[in-house]
mmCIF file of C-alpha atoms in Angstrom:
data_model
loop_
_atom_site.group_PDB
_atom_site.id
_atom_site.type_symbol
_atom_site.label_atom_id
_atom_site.label_comp_id
_atom_site.label_asym_id
_atom_site.label_seq_id
_atom_site.Cartn_x
_atom_site.Cartn_y
_atom_site.Cartn_z
ATOM 1 C CA MET A 1 102.943 119.461 125.014
ATOM 2 C CA PHE A 2 102.396 115.772 125.641
ATOM 3 C CA ALA A 3 105.629 114.238 126.268
ATOM 4 C CA LEU A 4 105.445 110.851 124.487
ATOM 5 C CA SER A 5 108.983 110.071 125.664
ATOM 6 C CA ALA A 6 107.554 109.966 129.171
ATOM 7 C CA VAL A 7 105.565 106.840 128.186
ATOM 8 C CA ARG A 8 107.005 103.460 129.095
ATOM 9 C CA PRO A 9 105.771 100.111 127.808
ATOM 10 C CA GLY A 10 104.148 97.766 130.302
ATOM 11 C CA VAL A 11 101.216 95.559 131.040
ATOM 12 C CA PRO A 12 98.180 97.801 131.922
ATOM 13 C CA ARG A 13 96.537 96.930 135.324
ATOM 14 C CA GLY A 14 92.884 97.105 134.773
ATOM 15 C CA PRO A 15 91.005 99.178 132.049
ATOM 16 C CA VAL A 16 92.992 101.190 129.651
ATOM 17 C CA PRO A 17 91.898 104.819 129.593
ATOM 18 C CA ARG A 18 90.268 105.871 126.294
ATOM 19 C CA ALA A 19 92.793 108.550 125.837
ATOM 20 C CA LEU A 20 95.556 106.139 126.151
ATOM 21 C CA LEU A 21 93.821 103.796 123.507
ATOM 22 C CA ALA A 22 93.490 106.696 120.991
ATOM 23 C CA LEU A 23 97.169 107.635 121.707
ATOM 24 C CA LEU A 24 98.458 104.050 120.927
ATOM 25 C CA LEU A 25 96.191 103.849 117.828
ATOM 26 C CA ALA A 26 97.730 106.898 116.595
ATOM 27 C CA VAL A 27 101.255 105.851 117.250
ATOM 28 C CA LEU A 28 100.586 102.654 115.388
ATOM 29 C CA THR A 29 99.568 104.593 112.193
ATOM 30 C CA LEU A 30 101.728 107.599 112.275
ATOM 31 C CA LEU A 31 104.618 106.154 110.372
ATOM 32 C CA ALA A 32 102.622 106.440 107.102
ATOM 33 C CA PRO A 33 102.624 109.783 105.744
ATOM 34 C CA LEU A 34 99.534 110.751 103.736
ATOM 35 C CA ALA A 35 100.604 111.181 100.143
ATOM 36 C CA ARG A 36 97.958 113.650 99.175
ATOM 37 C CA ALA A 37 100.056 115.613 96.912
ATOM 38 C CA GLN A 38 100.510 113.926 93.582
ATOM 39 C CA SER A 39 103.378 114.111 91.267
ATOM 40 C CA ALA A 40 103.143 114.525 87.541
ATOM 41 C CA LEU A 41 102.388 110.969 86.722
ATOM 42 C CA ASP A 42 100.071 108.676 85.157
ATOM 43 C CA ARG A 43 98.637 105.298 85.861
ATOM 44 C CA THR A 44 101.550 103.668 84.213
ATOM 45 C CA ASN A 45 103.841 104.811 87.010
ATOM 46 C CA PHE A 46 101.935 102.667 89.396
ATOM 47 C CA GLU A 47 101.108 99.682 87.168
ATOM 48 C CA ASN A 48 104.723 99.039 86.457
ATOM 49 C CA LEU A 49 107.547 99.102 88.928
ATOM 50 C CA ASP A 50 108.919 102.555 89.182
ATOM 51 C CA VAL A 51 111.861 102.670 91.382
ATOM 52 C CA ALA A 52 113.680 105.886 90.419
ATOM 53 C CA ILE A 53 114.871 109.376 91.161
ATOM 54 C CA TYR A 54 112.591 112.215 89.970
ATOM 55 C CA TRP A 55 114.392 115.567 89.642
ATOM 56 C CA TYR A 56 112.100 118.515 90.593
ATOM 57 C CA GLY A 57 111.748 122.034 89.255
ATOM 58 C CA ALA A 58 110.090 125.078 90.833
ATOM 59 C CA GLY A 59 106.252 124.632 91.275
ATOM 60 C CA GLY A 60 106.402 120.828 91.548
ATOM 61 C CA VAL A 61 107.137 119.925 87.924
ATOM 62 C CA ASN A 62 109.449 116.986 87.652
ATOM 63 C CA GLN A 63 111.143 114.445 85.428
ATOM 64 C CA ARG A 64 112.288 110.958 85.933
ATOM 65 C CA ALA A 65 115.997 110.503 85.721
ATOM 66 C CA VAL A 66 116.850 108.431 82.810
ATOM 67 C CA PRO A 67 120.423 107.529 81.812
ATOM 68 C CA GLY A 68 121.553 109.333 78.687
ATOM 69 C CA GLN A 69 118.362 111.486 78.486
ATOM 70 C CA PHE A 70 118.520 115.295 79.244
ATOM 71 C CA ASN A 71 116.790 116.441 82.260
ATOM 72 C CA PRO A 72 115.921 120.166 82.579
ATOM 73 C CA PHE A 73 115.758 119.821 86.505
ATOM 74 C CA PHE A 74 119.359 118.437 86.820
ATOM 75 C CA ASN A 75 122.614 120.210 86.420
ATOM 76 C CA PRO A 76 125.616 117.980 86.921
ATOM 77 C CA ALA A 77 127.618 120.949 88.260
ATOM 78 C CA ARG A 78 125.376 121.832 91.166
ATOM 79 C CA PRO A 79 125.065 120.741 94.691
ATOM 80 C CA THR A 80 122.410 117.804 94.942
ATOM 81 C CA VAL A 81 119.917 116.827 97.709
ATOM 82 C CA ILE A 82 117.903 113.591 97.358
ATOM 83 C CA TYR A 83 114.863 112.851 99.659
ATOM 84 C CA MET A 84 113.930 109.420 100.656
ATOM 85 C CA HIS A 85 110.405 108.822 101.945
ATOM 86 C CA GLY A 86 109.265 106.226 104.484
ATOM 87 C CA TRP A 87 106.505 103.567 104.846
ATOM 88 C CA GLN A 88 103.619 104.242 102.344
ATOM 89 C CA PRO A 89 100.796 101.628 103.066
ATOM 90 C CA ASN A 90 97.719 101.781 100.885
ATOM 91 C CA THR A 91 98.780 104.650 98.621
ATOM 92 C CA VAL A 92 99.614 103.028 95.338
ATOM 93 C CA ALA A 93 95.962 102.062 94.523
ATOM 94 C CA GLY A 94 95.186 105.709 95.021
ATOM 95 C CA LEU A 95 97.904 106.684 92.503
ATOM 96 C CA LYS A 96 99.558 108.919 95.124
ATOM 97 C CA ARG A 97 102.987 109.457 96.533
ATOM 98 C CA GLU A 98 104.964 112.148 98.181
ATOM 99 C CA THR A 99 105.981 115.288 96.635
ATOM 100 C CA PHE A 100 107.333 118.671 97.869
ATOM 101 C CA ASP A 101 103.947 120.155 98.111
ATOM 102 C CA ARG A 102 103.672 120.206 101.973
ATOM 103 C CA SER A 103 100.811 122.727 102.246
ATOM 104 C CA GLU A 104 98.711 120.220 104.281
ATOM 105 C CA LEU A 105 101.036 120.349 107.238
ATOM 106 C CA ASN A 106 103.437 123.199 106.655
ATOM 107 C CA SER A 107 103.209 126.699 105.242
ATOM 108 C CA ASN A 108 104.604 126.071 101.781
ATOM 109 C CA ALA A 109 103.181 124.320 98.761
ATOM 110 C CA ASP A 110 106.703 124.061 97.242
ATOM 111 C CA VAL A 111 109.282 123.363 99.963
ATOM 112 C CA ALA A 112 111.811 122.487 97.156
ATOM 113 C CA ARG A 113 111.811 126.114 95.909
ATOM 114 C CA PRO A 114 114.362 127.601 98.490
ATOM 115 C CA TRP A 115 116.919 124.944 97.461
ATOM 116 C CA ILE A 116 116.254 125.384 93.586
ATOM 117 C CA ASP A 117 116.560 129.333 94.111
ATOM 118 C CA ARG A 118 119.928 128.634 95.813
ATOM 119 C CA GLY A 119 121.159 126.434 92.788
ATOM 120 C CA TRP A 120 120.647 123.028 94.094
ATOM 121 C CA ASN A 121 119.474 119.867 92.311
ATOM 122 C CA VAL A 122 116.421 118.529 94.256
ATOM 123 C CA GLY A 123 115.231 114.911 93.852
ATOM 124 C CA ILE A 124 113.021 112.269 95.391
ATOM 125 C CA PHE A 125 113.912 108.574 95.424
ATOM 126 C CA TYR A 126 110.922 106.649 95.143
ATOM 127 C CA TRP A 127 110.452 103.082 96.535
ATOM 128 C CA ASN A 128 106.764 103.643 97.268
ATOM 129 C CA GLN A 129 105.550 100.414 95.549
ATOM 130 C CA TYR A 130 107.931 98.384 97.921
ATOM 131 C CA ALA A 131 106.785 100.482 100.945
ATOM 132 C CA ASP A 132 103.185 99.799 100.365
ATOM 133 C CA GLU A 133 102.900 96.931 102.795
ATOM 134 C CA GLY A 134 100.256 96.666 105.745
ATOM 135 C CA GLU A 135 103.048 95.839 108.215
ATOM 136 C CA VAL A 136 105.801 98.432 108.529
ATOM 137 C CA LYS A 137 108.270 95.798 109.346
ATOM 138 C CA ASP A 138 107.809 94.116 105.956
ATOM 139 C CA ALA A 139 108.696 97.374 104.307
ATOM 140 C CA GLU A 140 111.547 97.864 106.526
ATOM 141 C CA ALA A 141 113.017 94.553 105.766
ATOM 142 C CA LYS A 142 113.286 95.412 101.981
ATOM 143 C CA ILE A 143 115.845 98.300 102.905
ATOM 144 C CA TYR A 144 118.315 95.578 104.029
ATOM 145 C CA THR A 145 117.665 92.414 102.178
ATOM 146 C CA ALA A 146 115.763 90.788 99.320
ATOM 147 C CA ALA A 147 115.045 87.704 101.538
ATOM 148 C CA GLY A 148 112.978 89.256 104.011
ATOM 149 C CA PRO A 149 109.419 88.245 105.136
ATOM 150 C CA ARG A 150 107.728 89.554 101.771
ATOM 151 C CA GLN A 151 110.986 89.366 99.828
ATOM 152 C CA MET A 152 110.873 92.020 97.076
ATOM 153 C CA ARG A 153 107.272 92.103 96.225
ATOM 154 C CA TRP A 154 105.819 95.410 95.029
ATOM 155 C CA ARG A 155 102.388 96.725 94.692
ATOM 156 C CA ASN A 156 100.617 97.900 91.501
ATOM 157 C CA ALA A 157 97.787 100.222 90.876
ATOM 158 C CA ALA A 158 95.227 97.381 91.202
ATOM 159 C CA GLY A 159 96.508 96.567 94.733
ATOM 160 C CA SER A 160 97.979 93.271 93.837
ATOM 161 C CA TYR A 161 101.559 92.310 94.605
ATOM 162 C CA THR A 162 104.165 91.140 92.040
ATOM 163 C CA ALA A 163 107.464 89.652 92.736
ATOM 164 C CA GLY A 164 110.473 92.010 92.419
ATOM 165 C CA PRO A 165 114.035 91.718 91.377
ATOM 166 C CA ALA A 166 116.263 90.014 94.055
ATOM 167 C CA GLN A 167 117.919 93.155 95.315
ATOM 168 C CA SER A 168 117.266 95.166 98.476
ATOM 169 C CA VAL A 169 115.918 98.662 98.057
ATOM 170 C CA THR A 170 119.361 99.965 99.210
ATOM 171 C CA ALA A 171 121.053 98.013 96.400
ATOM 172 C CA GLN A 172 118.468 99.428 93.851
ATOM 173 C CA PHE A 173 118.990 102.801 95.112
ATOM 174 C CA ILE A 174 122.853 102.644 94.536
ATOM 175 C CA ASN A 175 122.190 101.454 91.003
ATOM 176 C CA VAL A 176 119.703 104.309 90.239
ATOM 177 C CA TYR A 177 121.875 106.990 91.925
ATOM 178 C CA ARG A 178 124.898 105.914 90.218
ATOM 179 C CA ALA A 179 123.040 106.171 86.868
ATOM 180 C CA ALA A 180 121.341 109.393 87.435
ATOM 181 C CA MET A 181 124.662 111.038 88.687
ATOM 182 C CA ASN A 182 126.781 109.917 85.946
ATOM 183 C CA GLY A 183 129.065 112.566 84.783
ATOM 184 C CA TYR A 184 128.311 114.645 88.044
ATOM 185 C CA THR A 185 130.960 117.317 88.662
ATOM 186 C CA GLY A 186 129.604 119.016 91.661
ATOM 187 C CA ASN A 187 131.083 118.626 95.275
ATOM 188 C CA GLN A 188 128.212 118.454 97.449
ATOM 189 C CA VAL A 189 125.550 115.589 97.916
ATOM 190 C CA ARG A 190 123.067 115.234 100.611
ATOM 191 C CA LEU A 191 120.752 112.437 101.341
ATOM 192 C CA VAL A 192 117.667 113.038 103.548
ATOM 193 C CA GLY A 193 115.421 110.355 104.958
ATOM 194 C CA HIS A 194 112.122 110.692 106.743
ATOM 195 C CA SER A 195 110.792 108.142 109.289
ATOM 196 C CA LEU A 196 111.746 104.677 107.803
ATOM 197 C CA GLY A 197 113.455 106.521 105.122
ATOM 198 C CA ALA A 198 116.084 107.592 107.698
ATOM 199 C CA GLN A 199 117.232 103.981 107.792
ATOM 200 C CA LEU A 200 117.659 104.079 104.094
ATOM 201 C CA ALA A 201 119.499 107.114 104.020
ATOM 202 C CA ILE A 202 122.006 105.855 106.671
ATOM 203 C CA HIS A 203 122.367 102.591 105.075
ATOM 204 C CA ALA A 204 122.743 103.943 101.479
ATOM 205 C CA ALA A 205 125.067 106.668 102.501
ATOM 206 C CA SER A 206 127.317 103.976 104.268
ATOM 207 C CA GLU A 207 127.374 101.756 101.087
ATOM 208 C CA LEU A 208 128.337 104.749 98.926
ATOM 209 C CA LEU A 209 131.158 105.583 101.227
ATOM 210 C CA ARG A 210 132.318 102.105 101.183
ATOM 211 C CA GLN A 211 132.444 102.014 97.476
ATOM 212 C CA ARG A 212 134.286 105.418 97.361
ATOM 213 C CA ASN A 213 136.997 104.123 99.792
ATOM 214 C CA ALA A 214 137.150 100.887 97.794
ATOM 215 C CA GLY A 215 137.865 103.142 94.717
ATOM 216 C CA SER A 216 134.748 102.003 92.753
ATOM 217 C CA LEU A 217 132.912 105.227 93.057
ATOM 218 C CA PRO A 218 134.054 108.802 92.189
ATOM 219 C CA ALA A 219 134.883 110.756 95.499
ATOM 220 C CA ASN A 220 132.419 113.415 94.714
ATOM 221 C CA LEU A 221 129.533 110.971 94.685
ATOM 222 C CA ALA A 222 129.913 109.912 98.197
ATOM 223 C CA PRO A 223 127.308 111.915 100.281
ATOM 224 C CA LEU A 224 129.089 114.045 103.046
ATOM 225 C CA ARG A 225 125.883 114.933 104.866
ATOM 226 C CA VAL A 226 122.778 112.940 105.919
ATOM 227 C CA GLY A 227 119.465 114.364 107.285
ATOM 228 C CA LEU A 228 117.314 112.420 109.543
ATOM 229 C CA LEU A 229 113.787 113.608 109.810
ATOM 230 C CA ASP A 230 111.824 112.225 112.770
ATOM 231 C CA ALA A 231 113.767 108.945 112.074
ATOM 232 C CA ALA A 232 112.012 105.548 112.977
ATOM 233 C CA PHE A 233 113.998 102.749 114.331
ATOM 234 C CA LEU A 234 111.678 99.913 115.154
ATOM 235 C CA ASN A 235 111.981 97.887 118.147
ATOM 236 C CA GLY A 236 113.288 94.111 118.034
ATOM 237 C CA ALA A 237 116.072 91.903 116.672
ATOM 238 C CA ARG A 238 115.917 90.842 112.969
ATOM 239 C CA ASP A 239 117.227 87.546 111.635
ATOM 240 C CA TYR A 240 118.196 89.214 108.309
ATOM 241 C CA LEU A 241 120.415 91.588 110.438
ATOM 242 C CA GLY A 242 122.175 88.788 112.193
ATOM 243 C CA GLY A 243 120.051 89.185 115.420
ATOM 244 C CA LYS A 244 120.633 92.906 115.595
ATOM 245 C CA TRP A 245 118.088 95.689 115.846
ATOM 246 C CA PRO A 246 117.745 98.085 113.000
ATOM 247 C CA GLY A 247 118.805 100.931 115.452
ATOM 248 C CA GLU A 248 121.936 98.951 116.204
ATOM 249 C CA ILE A 249 122.947 98.672 112.555
ATOM 250 C CA ALA A 250 122.194 102.502 112.155
ATOM 251 C CA ARG A 251 124.484 103.208 115.196
ATOM 252 C CA GLU A 252 127.248 101.012 113.780
ATOM 253 C CA ASN A 253 127.135 102.916 110.442
ATOM 254 C CA VAL A 254 127.073 106.259 112.054
ATOM 255 C CA SER A 255 129.803 105.448 114.369
ATOM 256 C CA PHE A 256 132.091 104.145 111.733
ATOM 257 C CA ASN A 257 131.446 106.972 109.263
ATOM 258 C CA ARG A 258 130.745 110.190 111.295
ATOM 259 C CA GLY A 259 134.471 111.202 110.758
ATOM 260 C CA THR A 260 133.430 111.651 107.086
ATOM 261 C CA ILE A 261 129.699 112.056 107.072
ATOM 262 C CA SER A 262 127.955 114.678 109.055
ATOM 263 C CA TYR A 263 124.633 113.533 110.414
ATOM 264 C CA GLU A 264 121.787 116.053 111.352
ATOM 265 C CA TYR A 265 118.727 114.701 113.296
ATOM 266 C CA TYR A 266 115.409 116.584 113.550
ATOM 267 C CA ARG A 267 112.834 115.242 115.940
ATOM 268 C CA THR A 268 109.461 116.553 115.676
ATOM 269 C CA SER A 269 107.464 114.089 117.681
ATOM 270 C CA GLY A 270 108.252 111.489 120.287
ATOM 271 C CA ALA A 271 106.223 108.909 118.595
ATOM 272 C CA THR A 272 108.935 107.078 116.451
ATOM 273 C CA SER A 273 111.368 107.080 119.437
ATOM 274 C CA ASN A 274 109.241 106.413 122.415
ATOM 275 C CA GLY A 275 110.090 102.883 123.229
ATOM 276 C CA LEU A 276 106.618 101.449 122.371
ATOM 277 C CA ILE A 277 107.199 100.650 118.713
ATOM 278 C CA GLY A 278 110.090 102.858 117.973
ATOM 279 C CA ASP A 279 113.612 102.318 119.476
ATOM 280 C CA THR A 280 114.700 105.546 121.534
ATOM 281 C CA ASN A 281 118.221 104.972 119.825
ATOM 282 C CA GLN A 282 119.738 107.287 122.484
ATOM 283 C CA GLY A 283 123.266 105.890 121.451
ATOM 284 C CA LEU A 284 122.641 107.255 117.836
ATOM 285 C CA ILE A 285 121.428 110.680 119.160
ATOM 286 C CA ASP A 286 124.601 110.952 121.201
ATOM 287 C CA MET A 287 126.656 110.852 118.055
ATOM 288 C CA VAL A 288 124.883 113.347 115.830
ATOM 289 C CA THR A 289 123.734 117.022 115.875
ATOM 290 C CA MET A 290 120.273 117.110 116.991
ATOM 291 C CA THR A 291 117.317 119.524 117.242
ATOM 292 C CA GLU A 292 113.811 119.251 118.853
ATOM 293 C CA ILE A 293 111.216 120.844 116.744
ATOM 294 C CA LYS A 294 108.078 121.590 118.548
ATOM 295 C CA PRO A 295 104.943 121.970 116.150
ATOM 296 C CA TRP A 296 102.550 123.003 118.883
ATOM 297 C CA TYR A 297 100.153 124.195 116.391
ATOM 298 C CA PHE A 298 98.889 120.767 116.342
ATOM 299 C CA ASN A 299 97.181 119.466 119.366
ATOM 300 C CA ALA A 300 98.793 116.863 121.720
ATOM 301 C CA PHE A 301 97.060 113.951 120.078
ATOM 302 C CA GLU A 302 97.841 114.885 116.562
ATOM 303 C CA ILE A 303 101.106 112.792 116.788
ATOM 304 C CA ASP A 304 100.792 111.734 113.049
ATOM 305 C CA LYS A 305 100.761 115.339 111.920
ATOM 306 C CA LYS A 306 103.801 116.148 114.107
ATOM 307 C CA HIS A 307 105.474 113.237 112.513
ATOM 308 C CA ARG A 308 104.675 113.970 108.883
ATOM 309 C CA MET A 309 105.505 117.727 109.060
ATOM 310 C CA ALA A 310 109.227 116.850 109.508
ATOM 311 C CA PRO A 311 110.140 116.972 105.686
ATOM 312 C CA GLY A 312 108.348 120.217 105.034
ATOM 313 C CA TRP A 313 110.062 121.983 107.937
ATOM 314 C CA TYR A 314 113.454 120.729 106.928
ATOM 315 C CA PHE A 315 113.140 121.532 103.379
ATOM 316 C CA GLU A 316 111.714 125.156 103.979
ATOM 317 C CA SER A 317 114.499 125.698 106.583
ATOM 318 C CA MET A 318 116.822 126.087 103.740
ATOM 319 C CA GLY A 319 115.283 129.470 103.012
ATOM 320 C CA THR A 320 116.585 131.131 106.229
ATOM 321 C CA VAL A 321 119.306 131.074 108.753
ATOM 322 C CA LEU A 322 117.771 130.096 111.967
ATOM 323 C CA ARG A 323 119.433 131.235 115.281
ATOM 324 C CA VAL A 324 119.981 130.504 118.921
ATOM 325 C CA LYS A 325 118.003 133.204 120.806
ATOM 326 C CA CYS A 326 120.512 134.273 123.225
ATOM 327 C CA THR A 327 123.677 134.145 121.275
ATOM 328 C CA ALA A 328 122.486 134.623 117.743
ATOM 329 C CA ARG A 329 124.740 131.709 116.696
ATOM 330 C CA PRO A 330 123.295 129.663 113.779
ATOM 331 C CA ALA A 331 120.714 126.877 114.980
ATOM 332 C CA LEU A 332 120.571 123.450 113.309
ATOM 333 C CA ALA A 333 118.606 123.782 110.034
ATOM 334 C CA ALA A 334 118.966 122.810 106.330
ATOM 335 C CA SER A 335 120.619 126.077 105.927
ATOM 336 C CA MET A 336 123.560 125.383 108.265
ATOM 337 C CA ASP A 337 126.611 125.421 106.329
ATOM 338 C CA ASP A 338 128.677 122.140 106.132
ATOM 339 C CA ALA A 339 131.635 123.512 108.080
ATOM 340 C CA THR A 340 129.465 124.645 110.890
ATOM 341 C CA LEU A 341 127.641 121.394 111.147
ATOM 342 C CA ARG A 342 131.015 119.453 111.098
ATOM 343 C CA ASN A 343 132.325 121.463 114.100
ATOM 344 C CA LEU A 344 129.097 120.439 115.997
ATOM 345 C CA ALA A 345 129.392 116.838 115.020
ATOM 346 C CA ASN A 346 130.883 115.680 118.308
ATOM 347 C CA ALA A 347 129.345 118.079 120.480
ATOM 348 C CA THR A 348 127.243 117.117 123.545
ATOM 349 C CA THR A 349 124.986 120.154 123.259
ATOM 350 C CA LYS A 350 121.703 119.854 121.339
ATOM 351 C CA PHE A 351 119.242 122.466 120.080
ATOM 352 C CA GLU A 352 115.483 122.998 121.345
ATOM 353 C CA GLN A 353 112.947 125.255 119.833
ATOM 354 C CA LEU A 354 111.866 128.239 121.708
ATOM 355 C CA ASP A 355 109.743 130.586 119.519
ATOM 356 C CA GLY A 356 107.522 129.794 116.670
ATOM 357 C CA LYS A 357 105.978 126.714 118.225
ATOM 358 C CA TYR A 358 102.531 127.859 117.294
ATOM 359 C CA THR A 359 103.041 128.907 113.691
ATOM 360 C CA ARG A 360 103.595 126.705 110.719
ATOM 361 C CA GLY A 361 106.501 128.880 109.046
ATOM 362 C CA VAL A 362 110.001 128.428 110.183
ATOM 363 C CA GLY A 363 111.008 132.134 109.800
ATOM 364 C CA ASP A 364 110.082 132.999 113.465
ATOM 365 C CA ASP A 365 111.566 129.822 114.815
ATOM 366 C CA THR A 366 114.387 130.494 117.503
ATOM 367 C CA PHE A 367 116.345 127.997 119.524
ATOM 368 C CA ASP A 368 118.072 127.158 122.641
ATOM 369 C CA GLN A 369 121.479 125.351 122.456
ATOM 370 C CA LYS A 370 121.511 123.351 125.474
ATOM 371 C CA GLY A 371 124.656 123.746 127.620
ATOM 372 C CA ASP A 372 125.550 127.001 126.250
ATOM 373 C CA GLY A 373 125.063 128.762 129.613
ATOM 374 C CA CYS A 374 122.049 131.004 128.474
#
């Protein structure tokens, strides 16, 4: 496997090899998942601003969460997982956004099904019209502030931009989430973010926990588990973050909250954490439970596919208990129970895939737990 983490930024001396140019081009585009699978939507979902949670049933059927309106795919007593996508350039005009049909890159056309079969509410928080920017940092800014480079403009079906409300994406998620979960009696909420969405998941979970601690949010609405799927923390200081890097903000949130929130980190490519455009964020990795997934059924230069397969692998992994090969102990996966994950939260050991690298399904995947002596 081509180890992107071995690449170091620098000024080339002489002609840049064609293979390296191809690699860099792939890195620059990989953060944008192709949204080929389309939800049950019509054009109005793209002509008008549609920032919402959609609850999913088996087979990809779904319904927007509307306060006071019955939703057949949401039961207020069940455990709940909400997925947050990342950067989405040039998708709105094509009337496309992410769903749980991951058959393009994974083995399953409905990766929500293992969760639904186990009694979970499964939702997607869509902020795709804000995330449809030509520059990823413009989309990133909206997670934290309404006063970033592009403020809160959103894209419509015609490809035009319109000024949005003066609230960050995180603030809008909190409002949408609280409304969608009104009357919730369950005791387990999980936020899962892919790529740029990992920043949103960390930031939103931190804010929800702050509100719970302040007594303004019911305790059971604060997520106690956050999944980070090939997370993207872009390089560089940001004025709107007080001169800090996004990865620095993420580390601060994780460091402060990890006594309450369990963080699971799944790296499927080195592209978003290689130091070129993505912060390696080793300080964050040292604080969370992490596994290295090795999708070697893609070739060395299909970095974008390795990046985009992360959500499918994670959601599919709810359907089986994955194991450390030499000890048969559970390996990190969506199916790992909360208590086991909490016990691993401060462990220095990490997981690394051993078997199943050349197959798309997760059922034959086995792992090594680094430092266990095997």
